[in-house]
Coordinates of C-alpha atoms (C1' of nucleotides) in Angstrom, one line a residue:
Chain A
X1 CA -26.6 10.6 -18.7
X2 CA -23.7 8.6 -20.2
X3 CA -24.4 5.0 -21.0
X4 CA -21.9 2.5 -19.9
X5 CA -21.7 -1.3 -20.3
X6 CA -18.5 -3.1 -20.5
X7 CA -17.0 -5.5 -18.1
X8 CA -18.0 -6.8 -14.8
X9 CA -20.1 -5.1 -12.1
X10 CA -21.9 -1.8 -12.5
X11 CA -19.8 -0.1 -9.9
X12 CA -16.7 -1.3 -11.6
X13 CA -17.8 0.2 -14.9
X14 CA -18.5 3.5 -13.2
X15 CA -15.1 3.3 -11.5
X16 CA -13.5 2.6 -14.8
X17 CA -15.2 5.5 -16.5
X18 CA -14.1 7.9 -13.8
X19 CA -10.6 6.5 -13.7
X20 CA -10.4 6.9 -17.5
X21 CA -11.6 10.5 -17.2
X22 CA -9.0 11.3 -14.6
X23 CA -6.1 9.6 -16.5
X24 CA -7.1 11.2 -19.7
X25 CA -6.9 14.6 -18.1
X26 CA -10.6 15.5 -18.1
X27 CA -10.3 16.0 -14.4
X28 CA -7.0 17.7 -13.5
X29 CA -5.1 16.8 -10.4
X30 CA -6.4 18.6 -7.3
X31 CA -9.6 19.4 -9.1
X32 CA -13.1 18.6 -7.7
X33 CA -14.9 15.6 -9.1
X34 CA -18.7 15.7 -9.7
X35 CA -20.6 15.1 -6.5
X36 CA -22.3 11.8 -5.7
X37 CA -25.6 13.2 -6.8
X38 CA -24.2 14.3 -10.1
X39 CA -22.5 11.0 -10.7
X40 CA -25.8 9.2 -10.0
X41 CA -27.4 11.3 -12.7
X42 CA -24.5 11.1 -15.1
X43 CA -24.4 7.3 -15.1
X44 CA -28.0 6.5 -14.1
X45 CA -27.1 4.5 -11.0
X46 CA -28.0 4.6 -7.3
X47 CA -26.0 6.2 -4.6
X48 CA -24.5 3.0 -3.2
X49 CA -23.2 2.1 -6.6
X50 CA -21.6 5.5 -7.0
X51 CA -20.1 5.2 -3.5
X52 CA -18.8 1.7 -4.2
X53 CA -17.1 3.0 -7.3
X54 CA -15.6 5.9 -5.4
X55 CA -14.4 3.5 -2.7
X56 CA -12.6 1.5 -5.3
X57 CA -10.8 4.6 -6.6
X58 CA -10.0 5.6 -3.1
X59 CA -8.4 2.2 -2.4
X60 CA -6.3 2.7 -5.5
X61 CA -5.1 6.0 -4.1
X62 CA -6.4 7.8 -7.2
X63 CA -8.8 10.2 -5.4
X64 CA -9.3 11.7 -2.0
X65 CA -12.6 12.5 -0.4
X66 CA -13.2 15.3 2.1
X67 CA -16.3 15.2 4.2
X68 CA -18.7 18.0 3.3
X69 CA -16.6 19.2 0.3
X70 CA -16.3 16.5 -2.3
X71 CA -13.9 14.1 -4.0
X72 CA -10.6 15.4 -5.4
X73 CA -8.1 14.0 -7.8
X74 CA -5.0 13.1 -6.0
X75 CA -1.9 14.4 -7.7
X76 CA 0.3 11.4 -8.4
X77 CA 3.4 13.4 -7.5
X78 CA 6.6 11.6 -6.8
X79 CA 7.8 11.5 -3.2
X80 CA 9.3 14.9 -2.2
X81 CA 11.7 13.6 0.4
X82 CA 14.5 11.3 -0.7
X83 CA 16.2 9.5 2.1
X84 CA 19.8 9.1 1.1
X85 CA 20.7 6.0 2.9
X86 CA 24.4 6.6 2.9
X87 CA 26.8 7.1 5.8
X88 CA 29.7 9.4 5.5
X89 CA 32.7 10.0 7.8
X90 CA 33.9 13.5 8.3
X91 CA 37.7 14.2 8.7
X92 CA 37.2 14.6 12.4
X93 CA 35.9 11.1 12.6
X94 CA 32.2 12.0 13.1
X95 CA 29.6 10.1 11.2
X96 CA 27.3 12.1 9.0
X97 CA 24.1 11.0 7.4
X98 CA 22.9 13.1 4.5
X99 CA 19.3 13.7 5.7
X100 CA 19.6 13.8 9.4
X101 CA 19.4 17.6 9.5
X102 CA 15.9 17.9 8.1
X103 CA 14.4 16.1 11.1
X104 CA 13.1 17.5 14.3
X105 CA 12.2 15.4 17.2
X106 CA 8.4 15.8 17.5
X107 CA 8.4 14.3 21.0
X108 CA 10.9 13.4 23.6
X109 CA 12.6 10.1 22.7
X110 CA 11.3 7.2 24.9
X111 CA 14.0 4.9 26.2
X112 CA 13.0 1.5 27.5
X113 CA 14.1 -2.1 28.0
X114 CA 12.6 -5.0 26.0
X115 CA 13.5 -8.4 24.7
X116 CA 14.1 -9.9 21.3
X117 CA 11.3 -11.3 19.3
X118 CA 11.8 -14.1 16.8
X119 CA 12.3 -11.6 14.0
X120 CA 14.6 -9.1 15.8
X121 CA 16.6 -12.0 17.4
X122 CA 17.3 -13.5 14.0
X123 CA 18.5 -10.2 12.6
X124 CA 20.9 -9.6 15.6
X125 CA 22.1 -13.2 15.6
X126 CA 20.6 -13.7 19.1
X127 CA 18.0 -16.1 20.4
X128 CA 14.5 -15.1 21.5
X129 CA 13.9 -13.3 24.8
X130 CA 17.4 -11.7 25.0
X131 CA 17.4 -8.3 26.7
X132 CA 17.7 -5.1 24.7
X133 CA 17.8 -1.4 25.2
X134 CA 15.2 0.3 23.0
X135 CA 14.7 3.9 22.0
X136 CA 11.8 5.2 20.0
X137 CA 11.7 8.6 18.3
X138 CA 9.0 10.4 16.4
X139 CA 10.7 12.5 13.8
X140 CA 9.1 15.4 11.9
X141 CA 10.2 17.4 9.0
X142 CA 8.7 20.8 9.7
X143 CA 9.0 22.1 6.1
X144 CA 7.0 19.3 4.4
X145 CA 5.0 18.0 7.4
X146 CA 6.4 14.5 6.9
X147 CA 6.6 12.3 9.9
X148 CA 8.6 9.2 10.6
X149 CA 9.0 6.6 13.4
X150 CA 12.5 5.6 14.3
X151 CA 13.6 2.8 16.7
X152 CA 17.0 1.8 17.9
X153 CA 17.6 -1.6 19.6
X154 CA 20.9 -2.4 21.4
X155 CA 21.4 -5.8 22.9
X156 CA 22.7 -5.8 26.5
X157 CA 25.4 -8.1 25.3
X158 CA 26.7 -5.3 23.1
X159 CA 26.1 -2.5 25.6
X160 CA 28.3 -4.4 28.1
X161 CA 31.3 -4.2 25.8
X162 CA 30.6 -0.6 25.0
X163 CA 29.9 1.1 28.3
X164 CA 29.0 4.5 26.8
X165 CA 25.9 2.8 25.3
X166 CA 24.8 1.3 28.6
X167 CA 25.4 4.5 30.6
X168 CA 23.5 6.6 28.2
X169 CA 21.1 4.6 26.0
X170 CA 19.0 6.5 23.5
X171 CA 21.7 8.4 21.8
X172 CA 21.2 9.4 18.2
X173 CA 22.3 6.9 15.6
X174 CA 25.5 8.7 14.5
X175 CA 26.5 9.0 18.1
X176 CA 26.0 5.3 18.5
X177 CA 28.2 4.6 15.5
X178 CA 30.9 6.7 17.0
X179 CA 30.8 4.9 20.3
X180 CA 31.1 1.6 18.6
X181 CA 34.0 2.9 16.5
X182 CA 35.7 4.1 19.7
X183 CA 35.2 0.7 21.1
X184 CA 37.3 -0.7 18.3
X185 CA 34.7 -1.8 15.8
X186 CA 35.0 -1.2 12.0
X187 CA 31.4 -0.7 10.9
X188 CA 29.3 -1.7 7.9
X189 CA 25.6 -1.8 7.5
X190 CA 22.9 -4.0 5.9
X191 CA 19.5 -2.6 5.3
X192 CA 16.3 -4.2 4.0
X193 CA 13.3 -2.3 2.7
X194 CA 9.8 -3.6 3.0
X195 CA 6.4 -2.0 2.3
X196 CA 3.0 -2.8 3.8
X197 CA -0.3 -1.1 4.8
X198 CA -0.1 0.7 8.1
X199 CA -1.7 -0.5 11.2
X200 CA -4.4 1.9 12.5
X201 CA -2.0 3.4 15.1
X202 CA 0.7 3.9 12.6
X203 CA -1.8 5.6 10.3
X204 CA -2.7 8.0 13.0
X205 CA 0.8 8.7 14.2
X206 CA 2.2 9.3 10.8
X207 CA -0.9 11.2 9.7
X208 CA -1.3 9.2 6.5
X209 CA -4.0 9.6 3.9
X210 CA -6.0 6.7 2.5
X211 CA -4.4 3.9 0.6
X212 CA -0.9 5.0 1.6
X213 CA 1.6 2.2 2.3
X214 CA 4.5 2.7 4.6
X215 CA 8.1 2.1 3.9
X216 CA 9.7 0.0 6.6
X217 CA 13.5 0.2 6.6
X218 CA 15.5 -2.1 8.8
X219 CA 19.2 -1.4 9.3
X220 CA 21.6 -3.7 11.1
X221 CA 25.0 -2.3 12.2
X222 CA 27.8 -4.8 11.8
X223 CA 31.1 -4.5 13.6
X224 CA 34.4 -6.4 13.7
X225 CA 34.1 -10.0 12.5
X226 CA 30.7 -9.0 11.0
X227 CA 29.1 -9.2 14.4
X228 CA 25.5 -7.7 14.4
X229 CA 25.6 -4.9 17.0
X230 CA 22.6 -2.6 16.6
X231 CA 19.1 -2.8 15.0
X232 CA 17.4 0.3 13.7
X233 CA 13.9 0.6 12.2
X234 CA 12.5 3.6 10.3
X235 CA 8.8 3.7 9.3
X236 CA 7.6 6.5 7.0
X237 CA 4.7 7.1 4.7
X238 CA 5.5 6.0 1.1
X239 CA 3.6 9.0 -0.4
X240 CA 6.2 11.3 0.9
X241 CA 9.5 9.5 1.0
X242 CA 11.7 7.2 -1.1
X243 CA 14.9 5.5 -0.1
X244 CA 18.0 5.9 -2.2
X245 CA 21.1 3.7 -2.2
X246 CA 24.4 3.4 -4.0
X247 CA 25.8 0.2 -5.3
X248 CA 29.3 -0.6 -6.4
X249 CA 30.5 -3.9 -8.0
X250 CA 32.1 -6.2 -5.5
X251 CA 35.3 -7.9 -6.9
X252 CA 34.5 -11.4 -5.8
X253 CA 31.4 -13.4 -6.6
X254 CA 28.7 -14.2 -4.0
X255 CA 30.7 -14.4 -0.8
X256 CA 28.2 -15.2 1.8
X257 CA 27.8 -12.9 4.8
X258 CA 24.8 -13.4 7.0
X259 CA 21.7 -11.2 6.2
Chain B
X1 CA -24.9 -11.0 20.9
X2 CA -22.0 -9.0 22.1
X3 CA -22.7 -5.4 23.0
X4 CA -20.3 -2.8 21.7
X5 CA -20.0 0.9 22.1
X6 CA -16.8 2.7 22.1
X7 CA -15.5 5.2 19.7
X8 CA -16.9 6.5 16.4
X9 CA -19.2 4.8 13.9
X10 CA -20.9 1.5 14.5
X11 CA -19.0 -0.3 11.7
X12 CA -15.7 0.9 13.2
X13 CA -16.7 -0.5 16.5
X14 CA -17.4 -3.8 14.8
X15 CA -14.2 -3.7 12.9
X16 CA -12.3 -2.9 16.1
X17 CA -13.9 -5.8 17.8
X18 CA -13.0 -8.2 15.1
X19 CA -9.5 -6.8 14.8
X20 CA -9.0 -7.3 18.5
X21 CA -10.2 -10.8 18.3
X22 CA -7.8 -11.6 15.5
X23 CA -4.8 -9.9 17.1
X24 CA -5.6 -11.6 20.5
X25 CA -5.5 -14.9 18.7
X26 CA -9.1 -15.8 19.1
X27 CA -9.1 -16.3 15.3
X28 CA -5.9 -17.9 14.2
X29 CA -4.2 -17.1 10.9
X30 CA -5.7 -18.8 7.9
X31 CA -8.8 -19.6 9.9
X32 CA -12.3 -18.9 8.9
X33 CA -14.1 -15.9 10.4
X34 CA -17.8 -16.0 11.3
X35 CA -20.0 -15.4 8.2
X36 CA -21.7 -12.1 7.6
X37 CA -25.0 -13.5 9.0
X38 CA -23.3 -14.7 12.1
X39 CA -21.6 -11.4 12.6
X40 CA -24.9 -9.6 12.2
X41 CA -26.3 -11.7 15.0
X42 CA -23.2 -11.5 17.1
X43 CA -23.2 -7.7 17.1
X44 CA -26.8 -7.0 16.4
X45 CA -26.2 -4.8 13.3
X46 CA -27.4 -4.9 9.7
X47 CA -25.6 -6.5 6.9
X48 CA -24.3 -3.3 5.3
X49 CA -22.7 -2.4 8.7
X50 CA -21.0 -5.8 8.9
X51 CA -19.8 -5.5 5.3
X52 CA -18.5 -2.0 5.9
X53 CA -16.5 -3.3 8.9
X54 CA -15.1 -6.2 6.8
X55 CA -14.2 -3.8 4.0
X56 CA -12.2 -1.8 6.5
X57 CA -10.3 -4.8 7.7
X58 CA -9.7 -5.8 4.1
X59 CA -8.2 -2.5 3.4
X60 CA -5.8 -3.0 6.3
X61 CA -4.7 -6.2 4.8
X62 CA -5.8 -8.1 7.9
X63 CA -8.3 -10.4 6.3
X64 CA -9.0 -11.9 2.9
X65 CA -12.5 -12.7 1.6
X66 CA -13.2 -15.5 -0.9
X67 CA -16.5 -15.4 -2.7
X68 CA -18.8 -18.2 -1.7
X69 CA -16.5 -19.4 1.1
X70 CA -16.0 -16.7 3.7
X71 CA -13.5 -14.4 5.3
X72 CA -10.1 -15.7 6.4
X73 CA -7.4 -14.2 8.6
X74 CA -4.4 -13.4 6.6
X75 CA -1.1 -14.6 8.0
X76 CA 1.1 -11.5 8.5
X77 CA 4.2 -13.4 7.3
X78 CA 7.3 -11.6 6.4
X79 CA 8.2 -11.5 2.8
X80 CA 9.8 -14.8 1.7
X81 CA 11.9 -13.4 -1.1
X82 CA 14.8 -11.1 -0.3
X83 CA 16.1 -9.3 -3.3
X84 CA 19.8 -8.8 -2.6
X85 CA 20.5 -5.6 -4.6
X86 CA 24.2 -6.2 -5.0
X87 CA 26.3 -6.6 -8.1
X88 CA 29.3 -8.9 -8.1
X89 CA 32.0 -9.3 -10.6
X90 CA 33.3 -12.8 -11.3
X91 CA 37.0 -13.4 -12.0
X92 CA 36.2 -13.8 -15.7
X93 CA 34.7 -10.3 -15.8
X94 CA 31.1 -11.4 -15.9
X95 CA 28.6 -9.5 -13.7
X96 CA 26.6 -11.6 -11.3
X97 CA 23.5 -10.6 -9.4
X98 CA 22.7 -12.7 -6.4
X99 CA 19.0 -13.4 -7.2
X100 CA 19.0 -13.5 -10.9
X101 CA 18.9 -17.3 -11.0
X102 CA 15.5 -17.6 -9.3
X103 CA 13.7 -15.9 -12.1
X104 CA 12.1 -17.4 -15.2
X105 CA 10.8 -15.3 -18.0
X106 CA 7.1 -15.8 -17.9
X107 CA 6.7 -14.2 -21.3
X108 CA 8.9 -13.3 -24.2
X109 CA 10.6 -10.0 -23.5
X110 CA 9.0 -7.2 -25.5
X111 CA 11.5 -4.8 -27.1
X112 CA 10.3 -1.4 -28.3
X113 CA 11.2 2.2 -28.9
X114 CA 9.9 5.1 -26.8
X115 CA 10.8 8.5 -25.5
X116 CA 11.8 10.0 -22.2
X117 CA 9.1 11.4 -19.9
X118 CA 9.8 14.2 -17.5
X119 CA 10.6 11.7 -14.8
X120 CA 12.8 9.3 -16.8
X121 CA 14.5 12.2 -18.6
X122 CA 15.6 13.7 -15.3
X123 CA 17.0 10.4 -14.0
X124 CA 19.0 10.0 -17.2
X125 CA 20.1 13.6 -17.4
X126 CA 18.3 14.1 -20.6
X127 CA 15.5 16.4 -21.7
X128 CA 12.0 15.3 -22.5
X129 CA 11.1 13.4 -25.7
X130 CA 14.6 11.9 -26.2
X131 CA 14.5 8.5 -27.9
X132 CA 15.1 5.3 -26.0
X133 CA 15.2 1.6 -26.5
X134 CA 12.9 -0.2 -24.1
X135 CA 12.6 -3.8 -23.0
X136 CA 9.9 -5.1 -20.7
X137 CA 10.1 -8.5 -19.0
X138 CA 7.6 -10.4 -16.9
X139 CA 9.6 -12.4 -14.4
X140 CA 8.3 -15.3 -12.4
X141 CA 9.7 -17.3 -9.5
X142 CA 8.2 -20.8 -10.1
X143 CA 8.9 -22.1 -6.6
X144 CA 7.0 -19.3 -4.7
X145 CA 4.7 -18.0 -7.5
X146 CA 6.1 -14.5 -7.1
X147 CA 5.9 -12.3 -10.2
X148 CA 7.8 -9.1 -11.1
X149 CA 7.8 -6.6 -13.9
X150 CA 11.2 -5.5 -15.1
X151 CA 12.0 -2.7 -17.6
X152 CA 15.2 -1.6 -19.2
X153 CA 15.6 1.8 -20.9
X154 CA 18.7 2.7 -23.0
X155 CA 18.9 6.1 -24.6
X156 CA 19.8 6.2 -28.3
X157 CA 22.6 8.5 -27.3
X158 CA 24.2 5.7 -25.3
X159 CA 23.4 3.0 -27.8
X160 CA 25.3 4.9 -30.4
X161 CA 28.5 4.8 -28.4
X162 CA 28.0 1.1 -27.5
X163 CA 27.0 -0.6 -30.8
X164 CA 26.3 -3.9 -29.1
X165 CA 23.3 -2.4 -27.4
X166 CA 21.9 -0.9 -30.5
X167 CA 22.4 -4.1 -32.5
X168 CA 20.8 -6.3 -30.0
X169 CA 18.5 -4.3 -27.6
X170 CA 16.7 -6.2 -24.9
X171 CA 19.7 -8.0 -23.5
X172 CA 19.6 -9.0 -19.9
X173 CA 20.9 -6.5 -17.3
X174 CA 24.2 -8.3 -16.6
X175 CA 24.9 -8.5 -20.3
X176 CA 24.2 -4.8 -20.6
X177 CA 26.6 -4.0 -17.9
X178 CA 29.2 -6.1 -19.6
X179 CA 28.8 -4.3 -22.9
X180 CA 29.1 -1.0 -21.2
X181 CA 32.3 -2.2 -19.4
X182 CA 33.7 -3.4 -22.7
X183 CA 33.0 0.0 -24.1
X184 CA 35.4 1.4 -21.5
X185 CA 33.0 2.4 -18.7
X186 CA 33.6 1.9 -15.1
X187 CA 30.2 1.4 -13.6
X188 CA 28.4 2.2 -10.4
X189 CA 24.7 2.3 -9.7
X190 CA 22.2 4.4 -7.8
X191 CA 18.9 2.9 -6.8
X192 CA 15.7 4.4 -5.2
X193 CA 12.9 2.4 -3.6
X194 CA 9.4 3.6 -3.6
X195 CA 6.1 2.0 -2.6
X196 CA 2.6 2.7 -3.8
X197 CA -0.7 1.0 -4.4
X198 CA -0.8 -0.9 -7.7
X199 CA -2.7 0.3 -10.8
X200 CA -5.4 -2.2 -11.8
X201 CA -3.3 -3.6 -14.6
X202 CA -0.3 -4.1 -12.3
X203 CA -2.6 -5.7 -9.8
X204 CA -3.7 -8.2 -12.4
X205 CA -0.3 -8.8 -13.9
X206 CA 1.4 -9.4 -10.6
X207 CA -1.6 -11.3 -9.3
X208 CA -1.7 -9.3 -6.1
X209 CA -4.2 -9.8 -3.3
X210 CA -6.1 -6.9 -1.7
X211 CA -4.4 -4.1 0.1
X212 CA -1.0 -5.1 -1.2
X213 CA 1.4 -2.3 -2.2
X214 CA 4.1 -2.8 -4.7
X215 CA 7.8 -2.1 -4.3
X216 CA 9.1 0.0 -7.1
X217 CA 12.8 0.0 -7.5
X218 CA 14.5 2.4 -10.0
X219 CA 18.2 1.7 -10.8
X220 CA 20.4 4.0 -12.8
X221 CA 23.6 2.7 -14.2
X222 CA 26.4 5.3 -14.2
X223 CA 29.6 5.1 -16.2
X224 CA 32.7 7.1 -16.7
X225 CA 32.4 10.7 -15.4
X226 CA 29.3 9.6 -13.6
X227 CA 27.3 9.7 -16.8
X228 CA 23.8 8.2 -16.5
X229 CA 23.7 5.3 -19.1
X230 CA 20.8 3.0 -18.4
X231 CA 17.5 3.1 -16.4
X232 CA 16.0 0.0 -15.0
X233 CA 12.7 -0.5 -13.1
X234 CA 11.6 -3.4 -11.1
X235 CA 8.0 -3.7 -9.8
X236 CA 7.1 -6.5 -7.4
X237 CA 4.4 -7.2 -4.8
X238 CA 5.5 -6.0 -1.3
X239 CA 3.8 -9.0 0.3
X240 CA 6.3 -11.3 -1.2
X241 CA 9.6 -9.5 -1.6
X242 CA 11.9 -7.1 0.3
X243 CA 15.0 -5.3 -1.0
X244 CA 18.3 -5.6 0.7
X245 CA 21.3 -3.3 0.5
X246 CA 24.8 -3.0 2.0
X247 CA 26.2 0.3 3.1
X248 CA 29.8 1.2 3.9
X249 CA 31.0 4.5 5.3
X250 CA 32.4 6.9 2.7
X251 CA 35.6 8.6 3.7
X252 CA 34.6 12.1 2.7
X253 CA 31.6 14.0 3.8
X254 CA 28.7 14.8 1.5
X255 CA 30.3 15.0 -1.9
X256 CA 27.5 15.8 -4.2
X257 CA 26.8 13.5 -7.1
X258 CA 23.6 13.8 -9.0
X259 CA 20.8 11.4 -8.0
Chain C
dA1 C1' -20.4 47.0 9.2
dG2 C1' -20.0 43.0 11.6
dT3 C1' -22.1 38.8 13.6
dC4 C1' -24.5 35.0 13.6
dG5 C1' -28.1 31.7 12.1
dT6 C1' -30.0 29.2 8.6
dA7 C1' -30.3 26.9 4.3
dA8 C1' -28.4 24.2 0.9
dC9 C1' -25.0 21.8 -0.5
dT10 C1' -21.4 18.1 0.3
dC11 C1' -20.2 13.1 2.2
dG12 C1' -20.9 9.5 6.2
dT13 C1' -23.7 6.1 8.4
dA14 C1' -27.4 2.8 8.9
dA15 C1' -31.3 0.2 7.9
dG16 C1' -34.2 -2.7 4.8
dG17 C1' -35.0 -5.8 0.8
dA18 C1' -34.0 -8.5 -3.4
dC19 C1' -31.5 -11.3 -6.4
dA20 C1' -27.0 -13.0 -8.6
dA21 C1' -23.0 -15.9 -8.3
dG22 C1' -19.5 -19.0 -6.3
dT23 C1' -18.9 -23.3 -3.4
dG24 C1' -19.6 -27.7 -1.5
dA25 C1' -22.3 -31.5 0.1
dC26 C1' -25.8 -34.4 -0.3
dG27 C1' -28.9 -37.4 -2.7
dT28 C1' -31.0 -39.2 -6.7
dC29 C1' -30.8 -41.5 -10.9
dA30 C1' -28.7 -44.1 -14.7
Chain D
dT1 C1' -20.6 -47.2 -8.6
dG2 C1' -20.5 -43.0 -10.9
dA3 C1' -22.3 -38.7 -12.7
dC4 C1' -25.0 -35.1 -12.2
dG5 C1' -28.6 -32.1 -10.4
dT6 C1' -30.3 -29.7 -6.6
dC7 C1' -30.0 -27.2 -2.4
dA8 C1' -28.1 -24.8 1.3
dC9 C1' -24.7 -22.2 2.4
dT10 C1' -21.4 -18.4 1.4
dT11 C1' -20.2 -13.4 -0.5
dG12 C1' -21.3 -10.0 -4.4
dT13 C1' -24.2 -6.5 -6.4
dC14 C1' -27.9 -3.1 -6.4
dC15 C1' -31.7 -0.7 -5.1
dT16 C1' -34.6 2.5 -1.7
dT17 C1' -35.0 5.3 2.3
dA18 C1' -33.6 8.1 6.1
dC19 C1' -30.9 10.8 8.9
dG20 C1' -26.2 12.6 10.8
dA21 C1' -22.4 15.6 10.1
dG22 C1' -19.0 18.9 7.9
dT23 C1' -18.8 23.1 4.7
dT24 C1' -20.1 27.2 2.6
dA25 C1' -22.6 31.2 1.4
dC26 C1' -26.2 34.1 1.9
dG27 C1' -29.0 37.1 4.5
dA28 C1' -31.1 38.9 8.5
dC29 C1' -30.4 40.9 12.7
dT30 C1' -27.8 43.6 16.0

DNA sequence: AGTCGTAACTCGTAAGGACAAGTGACGTCA
DNA sequence: TGACGTCACTTGTCCTTACGAGTTACGACT
């Protein structure tokens, strides 16, 4: 039995001791930690205290617990999938996104009509309750098992000026970009990256382990005169994926375009 | 006492009931939830069960608990601080970053020497154990109380060719870019965005609430011949900040540059 | 030899009790 | 009136006990 007594609550001392043991390499990644009973004996505390300590380490994403088997050290591996958020244009005029080929569609895309919320309306420079075409996709990368949720929103206003989008909503993003280009637009994109804990349904859909945030990418396609045309959202587990961008210095200082 | 009995464990049913009440608006954001004793009576369960349910909602980031006061509904507000990850060049040649003016330095920057790890070595196209200058800054936005951790790493190899960086390590990023430009480099940058749960020390330093991931931005400055020159890291609570980028279509398809 | 049941391990859930610690309001006392 | 102590509330910590449920291995039975 190892005596412990530094800061704060008992369970925090136990958690700190285990954390230290993991980070110092005493317990290798993927290896099995002592069972709850063994930890009770090792530190001379009750089971709730051990479980409380384990819960804290779980919330930190340091360990993973499997019912009936035990607690395992989670490998702190970097994300394996890098989403290159670039858009290229092939000589034949087609748009190409670097990663688009790794994705399968795990389900049939669902196409629907909806209205702007306060948040989506602001991004599209529209009011609230404006009509939109929506298309949701569940993407899956078969090789790594990674999943992602993708959504495309096209305002009626825009679809009216680009008939191909109204006639066949739910096209893939590169196809949407091509239709907009055919309609005379010169495109650029703004994208914001947020992170947050998943809602229960997102956790289930994306099959996320404990203590795993999601990356939430929001892309707005801008056309001629910087008009906001299309809104896309991509949600993906942050344990698997990272987003990558390229930046070049703009010649003039701080010219204001809308977000 | 409200009877409940749907799916799974008791505490999950209680958690689901409370979650539903919050999302339906029965409990407004920032409002006080019933106390543990009241929830015990309301659902007819024991205190550990109530606390377990509350712990689940806490981990989702839905509520916040204050010792001695009670549980409060967390407002799901969007991040208030948008980090515009652009780099502009003023007519006088100075580099300007859109958000740099909101930050104060909460502490004196700490300058030190270190060596590449496997991860940082790969990003800088160096091996392991190569020598670096390091500079850590703790940034604070006084108006919103947001904090961020910033780190700059400059390889000795690079500092040797740009004496201004070796003589005065720990300059601010825009000054570093200017020195590199003065040394004859034409710069571009690659940046990756990851999200993860904070380590305990990050949680303390950034003063993060429960269930708050951090955004981890990694920027590599590239110079002439695409050589990797400088590595920067920015860590910031994802509840407060989002990162924003601009994308323009590249003319040629998928020409491979290193990450 | 193969199948299947059981036993012994793991963690998950739920109850009970007890006391510590933070918070705020009320009332007493100087 | 003002200061301060107490009390009633809150959540935090820790213990004991009990049983349910998933996993694995061993051994007996077919």
